[in-house]
XYZ file of C-alpha atoms in Angstrom:
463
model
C -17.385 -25.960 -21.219
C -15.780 -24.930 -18.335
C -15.200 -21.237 -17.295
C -11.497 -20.189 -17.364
C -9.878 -17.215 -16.514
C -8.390 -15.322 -19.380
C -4.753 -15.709 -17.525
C -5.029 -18.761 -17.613
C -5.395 -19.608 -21.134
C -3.368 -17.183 -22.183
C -0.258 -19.528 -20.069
C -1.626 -22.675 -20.845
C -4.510 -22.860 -23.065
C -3.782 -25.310 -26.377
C -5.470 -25.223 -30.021
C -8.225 -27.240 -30.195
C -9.308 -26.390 -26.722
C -12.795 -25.959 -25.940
C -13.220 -22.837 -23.692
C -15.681 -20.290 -22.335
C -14.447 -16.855 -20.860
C -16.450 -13.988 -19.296
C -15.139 -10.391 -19.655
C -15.934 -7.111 -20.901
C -15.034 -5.884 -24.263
C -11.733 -3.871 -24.807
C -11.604 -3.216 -28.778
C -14.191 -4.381 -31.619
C -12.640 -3.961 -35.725
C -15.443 -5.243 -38.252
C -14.117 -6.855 -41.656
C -15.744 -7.752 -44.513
C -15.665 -11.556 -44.231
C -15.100 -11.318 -40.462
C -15.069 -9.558 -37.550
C -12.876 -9.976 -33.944
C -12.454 -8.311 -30.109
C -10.434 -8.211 -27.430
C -12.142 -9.486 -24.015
C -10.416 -8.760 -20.908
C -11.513 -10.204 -17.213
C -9.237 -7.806 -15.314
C -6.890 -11.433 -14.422
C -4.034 -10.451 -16.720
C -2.554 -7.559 -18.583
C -3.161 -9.374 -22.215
C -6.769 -9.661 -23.731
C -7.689 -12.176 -25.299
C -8.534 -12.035 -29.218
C -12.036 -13.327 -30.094
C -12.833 -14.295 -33.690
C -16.271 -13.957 -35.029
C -17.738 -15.690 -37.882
C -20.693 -14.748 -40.240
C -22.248 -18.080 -39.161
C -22.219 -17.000 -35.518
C -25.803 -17.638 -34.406
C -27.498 -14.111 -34.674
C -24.225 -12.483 -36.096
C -25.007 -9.121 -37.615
C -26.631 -8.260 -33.972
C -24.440 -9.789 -31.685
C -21.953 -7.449 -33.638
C -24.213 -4.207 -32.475
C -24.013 -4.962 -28.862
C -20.505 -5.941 -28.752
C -18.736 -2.450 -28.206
C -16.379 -1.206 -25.652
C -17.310 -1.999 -22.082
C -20.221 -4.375 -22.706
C -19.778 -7.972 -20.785
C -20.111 -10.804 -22.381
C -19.371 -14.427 -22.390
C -18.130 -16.022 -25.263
C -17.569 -19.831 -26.237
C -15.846 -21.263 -28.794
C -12.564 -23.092 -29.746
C -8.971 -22.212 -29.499
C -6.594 -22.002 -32.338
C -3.596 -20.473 -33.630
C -2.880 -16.543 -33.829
C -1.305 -14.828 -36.714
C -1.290 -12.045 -35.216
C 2.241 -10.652 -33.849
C 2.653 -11.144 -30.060
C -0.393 -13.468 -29.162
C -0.071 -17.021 -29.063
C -3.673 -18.302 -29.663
C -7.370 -16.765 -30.093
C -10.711 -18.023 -29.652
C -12.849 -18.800 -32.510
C -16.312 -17.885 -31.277
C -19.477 -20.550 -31.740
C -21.323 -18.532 -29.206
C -21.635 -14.779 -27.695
C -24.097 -13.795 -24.902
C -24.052 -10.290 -24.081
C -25.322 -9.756 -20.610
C -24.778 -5.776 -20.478
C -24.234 -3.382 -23.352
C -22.261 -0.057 -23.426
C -23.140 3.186 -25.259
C -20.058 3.625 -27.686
C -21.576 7.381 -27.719
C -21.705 7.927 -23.299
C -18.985 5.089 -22.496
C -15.901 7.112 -20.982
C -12.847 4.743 -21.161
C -12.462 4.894 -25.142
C -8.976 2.872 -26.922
C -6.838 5.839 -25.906
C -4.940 7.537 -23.033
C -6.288 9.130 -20.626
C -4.940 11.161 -17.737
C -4.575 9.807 -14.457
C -6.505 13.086 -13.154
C -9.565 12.533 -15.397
C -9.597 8.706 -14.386
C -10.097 9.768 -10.452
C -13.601 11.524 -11.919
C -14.256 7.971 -12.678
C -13.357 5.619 -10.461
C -15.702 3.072 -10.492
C -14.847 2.213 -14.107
C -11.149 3.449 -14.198
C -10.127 -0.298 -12.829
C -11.077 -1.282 -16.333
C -7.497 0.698 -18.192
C -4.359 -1.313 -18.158
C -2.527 0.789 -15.981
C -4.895 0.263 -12.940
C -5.366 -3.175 -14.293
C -1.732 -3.640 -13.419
C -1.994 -1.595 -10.483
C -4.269 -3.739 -8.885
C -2.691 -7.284 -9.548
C 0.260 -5.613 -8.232
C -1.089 -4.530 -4.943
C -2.325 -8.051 -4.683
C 0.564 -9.626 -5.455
C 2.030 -7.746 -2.487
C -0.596 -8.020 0.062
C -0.547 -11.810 -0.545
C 3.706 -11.642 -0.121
C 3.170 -9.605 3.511
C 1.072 -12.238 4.798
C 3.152 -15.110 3.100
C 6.254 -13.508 4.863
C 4.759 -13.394 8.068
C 3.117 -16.954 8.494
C 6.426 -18.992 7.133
C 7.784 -17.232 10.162
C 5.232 -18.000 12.899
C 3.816 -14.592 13.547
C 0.466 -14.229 14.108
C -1.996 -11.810 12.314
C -4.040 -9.925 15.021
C -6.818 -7.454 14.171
C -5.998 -4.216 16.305
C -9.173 -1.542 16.419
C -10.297 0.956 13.981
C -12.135 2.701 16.908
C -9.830 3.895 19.564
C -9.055 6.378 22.439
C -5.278 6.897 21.998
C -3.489 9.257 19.550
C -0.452 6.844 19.430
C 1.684 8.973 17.131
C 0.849 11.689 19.413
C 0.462 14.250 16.586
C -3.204 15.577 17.055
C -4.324 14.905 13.101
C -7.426 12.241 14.262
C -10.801 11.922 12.569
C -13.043 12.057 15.583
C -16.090 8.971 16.143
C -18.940 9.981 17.519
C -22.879 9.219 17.711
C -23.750 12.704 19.030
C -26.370 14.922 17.627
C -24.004 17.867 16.140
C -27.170 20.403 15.620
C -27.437 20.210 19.953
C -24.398 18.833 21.331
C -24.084 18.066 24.894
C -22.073 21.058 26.421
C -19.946 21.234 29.957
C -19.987 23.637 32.659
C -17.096 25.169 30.709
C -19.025 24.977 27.676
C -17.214 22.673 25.543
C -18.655 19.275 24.000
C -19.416 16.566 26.589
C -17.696 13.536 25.312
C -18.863 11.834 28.786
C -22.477 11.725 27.320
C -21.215 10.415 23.900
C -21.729 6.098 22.946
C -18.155 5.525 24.020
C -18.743 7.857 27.090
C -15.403 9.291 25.952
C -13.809 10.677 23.283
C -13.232 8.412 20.010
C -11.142 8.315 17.094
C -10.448 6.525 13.819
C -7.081 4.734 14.203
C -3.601 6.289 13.241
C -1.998 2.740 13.991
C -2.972 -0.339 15.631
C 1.265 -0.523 17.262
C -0.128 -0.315 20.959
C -2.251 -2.640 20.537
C -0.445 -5.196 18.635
C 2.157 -4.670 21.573
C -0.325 -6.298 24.182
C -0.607 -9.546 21.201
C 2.936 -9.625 21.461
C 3.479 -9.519 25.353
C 1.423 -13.182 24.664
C 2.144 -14.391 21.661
C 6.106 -13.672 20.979
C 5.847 -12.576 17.015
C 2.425 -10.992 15.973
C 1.699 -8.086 13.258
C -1.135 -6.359 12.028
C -2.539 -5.425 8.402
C -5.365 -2.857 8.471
C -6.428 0.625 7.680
C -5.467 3.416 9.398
C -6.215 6.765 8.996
C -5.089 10.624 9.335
C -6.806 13.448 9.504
C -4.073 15.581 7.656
C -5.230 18.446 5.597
C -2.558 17.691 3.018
C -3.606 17.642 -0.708
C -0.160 16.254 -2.131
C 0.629 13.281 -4.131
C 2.372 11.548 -1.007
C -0.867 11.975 1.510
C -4.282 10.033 2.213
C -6.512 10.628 5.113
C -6.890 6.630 4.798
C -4.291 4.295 4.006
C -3.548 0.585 4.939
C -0.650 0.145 7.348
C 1.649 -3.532 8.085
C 2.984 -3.478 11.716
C 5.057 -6.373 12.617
C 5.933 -6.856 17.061
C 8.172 -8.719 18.190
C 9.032 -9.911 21.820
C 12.411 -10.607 22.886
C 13.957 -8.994 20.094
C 15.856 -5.338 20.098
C 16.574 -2.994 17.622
C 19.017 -4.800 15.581
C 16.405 -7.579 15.200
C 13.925 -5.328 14.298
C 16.267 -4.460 11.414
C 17.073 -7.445 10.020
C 13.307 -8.616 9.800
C 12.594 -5.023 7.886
C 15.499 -5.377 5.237
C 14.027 -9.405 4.970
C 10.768 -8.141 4.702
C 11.458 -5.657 1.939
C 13.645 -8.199 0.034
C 10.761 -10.467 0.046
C 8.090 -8.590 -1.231
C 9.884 -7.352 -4.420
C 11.088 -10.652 -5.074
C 7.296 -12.060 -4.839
C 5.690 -9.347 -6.784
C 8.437 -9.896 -9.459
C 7.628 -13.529 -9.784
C 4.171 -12.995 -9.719
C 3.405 -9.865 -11.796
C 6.257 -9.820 -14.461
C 4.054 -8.843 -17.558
C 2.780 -5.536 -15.036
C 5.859 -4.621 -13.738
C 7.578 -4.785 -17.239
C 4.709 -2.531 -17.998
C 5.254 0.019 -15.133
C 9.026 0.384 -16.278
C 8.375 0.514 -20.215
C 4.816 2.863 -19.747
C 5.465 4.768 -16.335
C 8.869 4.995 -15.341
C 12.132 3.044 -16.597
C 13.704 2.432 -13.280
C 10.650 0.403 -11.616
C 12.348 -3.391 -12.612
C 16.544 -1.741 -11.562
C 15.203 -0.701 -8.451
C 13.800 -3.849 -7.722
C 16.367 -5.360 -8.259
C 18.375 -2.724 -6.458
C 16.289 -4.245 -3.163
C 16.466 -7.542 -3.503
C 20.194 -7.926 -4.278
C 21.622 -5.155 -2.237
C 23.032 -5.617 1.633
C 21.194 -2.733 3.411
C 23.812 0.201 4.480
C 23.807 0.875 8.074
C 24.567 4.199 9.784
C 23.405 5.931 12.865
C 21.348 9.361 12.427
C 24.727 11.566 14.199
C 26.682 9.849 11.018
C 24.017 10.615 8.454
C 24.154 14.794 9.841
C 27.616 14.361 9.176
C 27.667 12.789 5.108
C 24.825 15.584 4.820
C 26.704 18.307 5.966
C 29.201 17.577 3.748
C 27.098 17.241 0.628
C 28.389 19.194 -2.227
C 24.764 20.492 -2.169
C 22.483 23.235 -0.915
C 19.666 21.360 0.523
C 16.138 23.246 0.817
C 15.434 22.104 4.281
C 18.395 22.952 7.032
C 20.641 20.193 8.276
C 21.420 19.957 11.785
C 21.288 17.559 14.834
C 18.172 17.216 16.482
C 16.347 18.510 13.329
C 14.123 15.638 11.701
C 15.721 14.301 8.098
C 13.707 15.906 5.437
C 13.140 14.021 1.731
C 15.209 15.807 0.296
C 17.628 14.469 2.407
C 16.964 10.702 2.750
C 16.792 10.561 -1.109
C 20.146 12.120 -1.142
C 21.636 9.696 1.372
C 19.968 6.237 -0.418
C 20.039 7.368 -4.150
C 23.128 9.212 -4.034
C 25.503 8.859 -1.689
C 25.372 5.019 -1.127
C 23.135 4.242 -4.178
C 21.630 1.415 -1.739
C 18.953 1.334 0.856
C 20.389 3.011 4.208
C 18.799 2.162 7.552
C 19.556 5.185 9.990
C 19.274 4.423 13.651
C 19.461 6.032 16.854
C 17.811 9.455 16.367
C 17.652 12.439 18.352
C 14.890 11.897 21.626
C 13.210 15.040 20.823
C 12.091 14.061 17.672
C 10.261 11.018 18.284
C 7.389 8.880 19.661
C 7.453 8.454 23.698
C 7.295 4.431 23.337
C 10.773 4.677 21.961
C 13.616 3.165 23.918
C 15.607 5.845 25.200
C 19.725 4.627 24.762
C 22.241 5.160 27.662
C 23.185 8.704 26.369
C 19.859 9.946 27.142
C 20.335 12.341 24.052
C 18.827 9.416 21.362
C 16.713 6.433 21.245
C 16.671 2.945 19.411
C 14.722 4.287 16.090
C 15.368 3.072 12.874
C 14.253 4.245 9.394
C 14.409 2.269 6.235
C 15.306 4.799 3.153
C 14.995 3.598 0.114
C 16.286 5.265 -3.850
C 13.544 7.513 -5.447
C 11.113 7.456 -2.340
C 13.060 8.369 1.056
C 11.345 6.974 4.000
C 9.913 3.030 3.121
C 9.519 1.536 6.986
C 9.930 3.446 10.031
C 10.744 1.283 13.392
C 11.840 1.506 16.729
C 12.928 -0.706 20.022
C 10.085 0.025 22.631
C 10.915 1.270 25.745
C 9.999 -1.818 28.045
C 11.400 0.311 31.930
C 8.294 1.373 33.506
C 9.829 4.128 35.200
C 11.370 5.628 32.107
C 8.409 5.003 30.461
C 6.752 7.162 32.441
C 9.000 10.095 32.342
C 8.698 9.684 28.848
C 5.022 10.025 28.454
C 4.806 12.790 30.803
C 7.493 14.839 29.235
C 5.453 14.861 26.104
C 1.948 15.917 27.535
C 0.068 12.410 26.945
C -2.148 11.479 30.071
C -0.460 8.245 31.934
C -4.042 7.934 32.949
C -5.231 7.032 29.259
C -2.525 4.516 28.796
C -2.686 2.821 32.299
C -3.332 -0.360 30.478
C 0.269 0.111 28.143
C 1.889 1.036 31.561
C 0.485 -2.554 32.893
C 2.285 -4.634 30.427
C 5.518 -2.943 32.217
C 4.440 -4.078 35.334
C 3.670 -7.441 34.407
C 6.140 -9.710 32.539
C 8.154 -6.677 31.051
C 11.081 -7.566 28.164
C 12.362 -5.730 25.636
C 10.724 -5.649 21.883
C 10.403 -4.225 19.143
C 8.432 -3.411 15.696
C 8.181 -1.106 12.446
C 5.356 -0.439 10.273
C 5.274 0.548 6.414
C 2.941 1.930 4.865
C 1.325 -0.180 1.968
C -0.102 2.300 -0.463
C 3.458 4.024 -0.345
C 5.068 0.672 -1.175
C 2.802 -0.236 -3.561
C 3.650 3.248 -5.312
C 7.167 2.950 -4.867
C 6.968 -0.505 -6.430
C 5.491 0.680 -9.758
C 6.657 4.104 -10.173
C 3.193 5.459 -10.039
C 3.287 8.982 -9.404
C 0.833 10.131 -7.464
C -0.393 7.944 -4.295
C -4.299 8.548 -5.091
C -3.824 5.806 -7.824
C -2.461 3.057 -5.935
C -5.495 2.862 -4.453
C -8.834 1.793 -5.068
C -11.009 4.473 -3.774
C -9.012 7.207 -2.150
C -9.853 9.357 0.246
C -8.099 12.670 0.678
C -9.009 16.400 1.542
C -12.733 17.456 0.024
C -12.608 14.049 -1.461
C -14.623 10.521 -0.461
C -16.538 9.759 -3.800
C -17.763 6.220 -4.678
């Protein structure tokens, strides 16, 4: 008999079927006349119901080892379920148990647990429903970004992990090094001598691989990158990981509002995949977690982005029938607070807000003919703020320049980002999101440690 994933049978599988799944054991109940368990394989929210028979071969010990969290494999014959809300069962004619479980030391018991006490466990805490549907989830949607991308032509280009530029320009990088901390190489001045170091300079772990995709792009048109990236932020809330995985689409010939129509696409896409693909977990997200997770979906997909420039979105704030927490002002940077305002409240919609003040962001942004603002744009999306954040690059060598110098980054370091000004120069453009907080935005998860296999946060890089 041929293996078959439990999903599968579940969707297609027919009485009189012969089948053999491998799984580990959710629930065992012991009868008088019979016994039956649930086996799961992690490939669908539903277990599947396994009856056993007093003329199973070796019965009464099979029955021992079969208790929650042991594997097994177990072949037999479909049939029709009595039971309410399960199509068919398996009637078993034989159970191997590869690995047993202590009933008495196993952790995940049939009952809830707290998201907090299933971090102490994370290499088993995969096996609960919630993470379960977590993790098919997360699939679904990494499978969607790359679908998205290659219907469309781009090309998916590996950018570093290892790298010498702070490209967000915000100091929070986890250094790389091979030197010997107890007797580190010093200076004359008596500070750490990076020149002696493997890199022969100083090395970090990536906060985003946009530089570098822009050099794909200068060659290949359309190009984006799907990786992990990672920030060195001592920030122990339920928003924040010092590694995360990051999607950064670049696009030559193509300006800022190109940039936005591929981000609201984008967006539209991937809920409308991960609906198709995961109904049975995202039904379970909005009945179990939080009853808006399907509405807002469907807010996405059948909703025409709203469109205002940051000097209009001051404005509607300012007039807010609301004391906000954080002050509201031009030139200050929009708070949570108040992009959740502007997409959940005021136009009930995501809101893209362009053209933001020049001292607030990134030097690679195009500066606009005002000189006061530059071609940024910000997805904000209901319940979350902040989903993509995006900008038109500045492509003028000489403003370039002045732009890099005017924010204290060495010209020297990027001589190579310069280059692509001086050769072949045109305008383009890119965003990035950030996956985990998609992923928890998709399925109302509240804290951004479980949307993720193994994070890794402040004090904190277990299994």
């Amino acid at each position: 008999m041929v293996n078959r994933r439990i999903v599968e049978i579940l969707r297609t599988g027919q009485p009189d079927e012969s089948v053999t799944i491998k799984g580990w054991v959710r629930t065992k109940r012991e009868l008088k006349d019979f016994a039956f368990t649930e086996v799961n394989d992690g490939s669908s929210m539903v277990s599947l119901q396994v009856i056993l028979n007093p003329d199973l071969p070796d019965y009464e010990n099979t029955l021992k080892q079969l208790n929650t969290g042991a594997s097994v494999e177990v072949s037999g014959v479909l049939v029709p379920s009595p039971g309410k809300g399960q199509r068919i069962e398996i009637k078993a004619s034989q159970v191997k148990v590869y690995g047993e479980a202590n009933p008495e030391a196993y952790p995940l018991q049939k009952k809830r647990h707290s998201f907090e006490f299933l971090r102490t466990i994370g290499h088993l805490r995969a096996r609960t429903n919630t993470m379960g549907a977590v993790f098919r989830v997360r699939n679904a949607c990494a499978s969607a970004i790359h679908e998205f991308f290659q219907e469309r032509g781009f090309l998916w280009v590996h950018t570093p992990i290892i790298t010498a530029n702070d490209c967000e320009g915000a100091g929070e990088l986890f250094t790389v090094s091979s030197l010997n901390f107890q007797n580190l190489p010093k200076t004359e001045a008596g500070e750490c001598d990076y020149s002696r170091d493997f890199f022969g300079k100083r090395a970090y772990l990536t906060v985003s691989g946009q530089l570098q995709a822009e050099v794909m792009a200068m060659a290949f048109r359309d190009v984006y990158t799907f990786g992990p990236t990672f920030r060195a932020e001592n920030s122990n809330t339920s928003r924040h990981l010092a590694e995360f995985w990051m999607v950064e689409p670049e696009m030559a010939f193509c300006d800022l509002s190109g940039d936005m129509d591929l981000a609201e696409q984008f967006l539209k896409h991937l809920f409308k995949s991960v609906l198709e693909q995961c109904p049975e977990d995202m039904e379970f997200f909005n009945k179990r977690i939080d009853d808006s997770v399907l509405s807002t979906a469907e807010n996405i997909i059948n909703n025409q982005f709203e469109r205002i420039t940051y000097t209009e979105a001051i404005a509607l704030l300012e007039k807010a029938d609301r004391q906000f927490e954080y002050p509201v002002s031009w030139g200050l940077d929009l708070q949570s607070e108040h992009e959740r305002y502007l997409a959940e409240e005021l136009f009930k919609k995501p809101v893209i807000v362009t053209d933001y003040p020049v001292g607030i962001k990134a030097f690679y942004m195009r500066l606009s003919d005002d000189e006061q603002t530059v071609r940024a744009m910000d997805v904000l999306a209901p319940k979350i703020g902040e989903i993509i954040g995006g900008s038109q690059r500045e492509e003028r060598l000489d403003i370039l320049e002045k732009r890099i110098q005017s924010q204290g980054v060495n010209p020297e370091e990027l001589w190579w980002y310069l280059d692509l000004r001086r050769y072949g120069t045109v305008e383009h453009a890119g965003f990035g999101l950030g996956f985990e907080r998609l992923v928890q935005f998709m399925t109302g998860m509240g804290n951004i440690r479980d949307v993720i296999p193994f994070p890794r946060t402040p004090l904190s890089a277990d299994f």
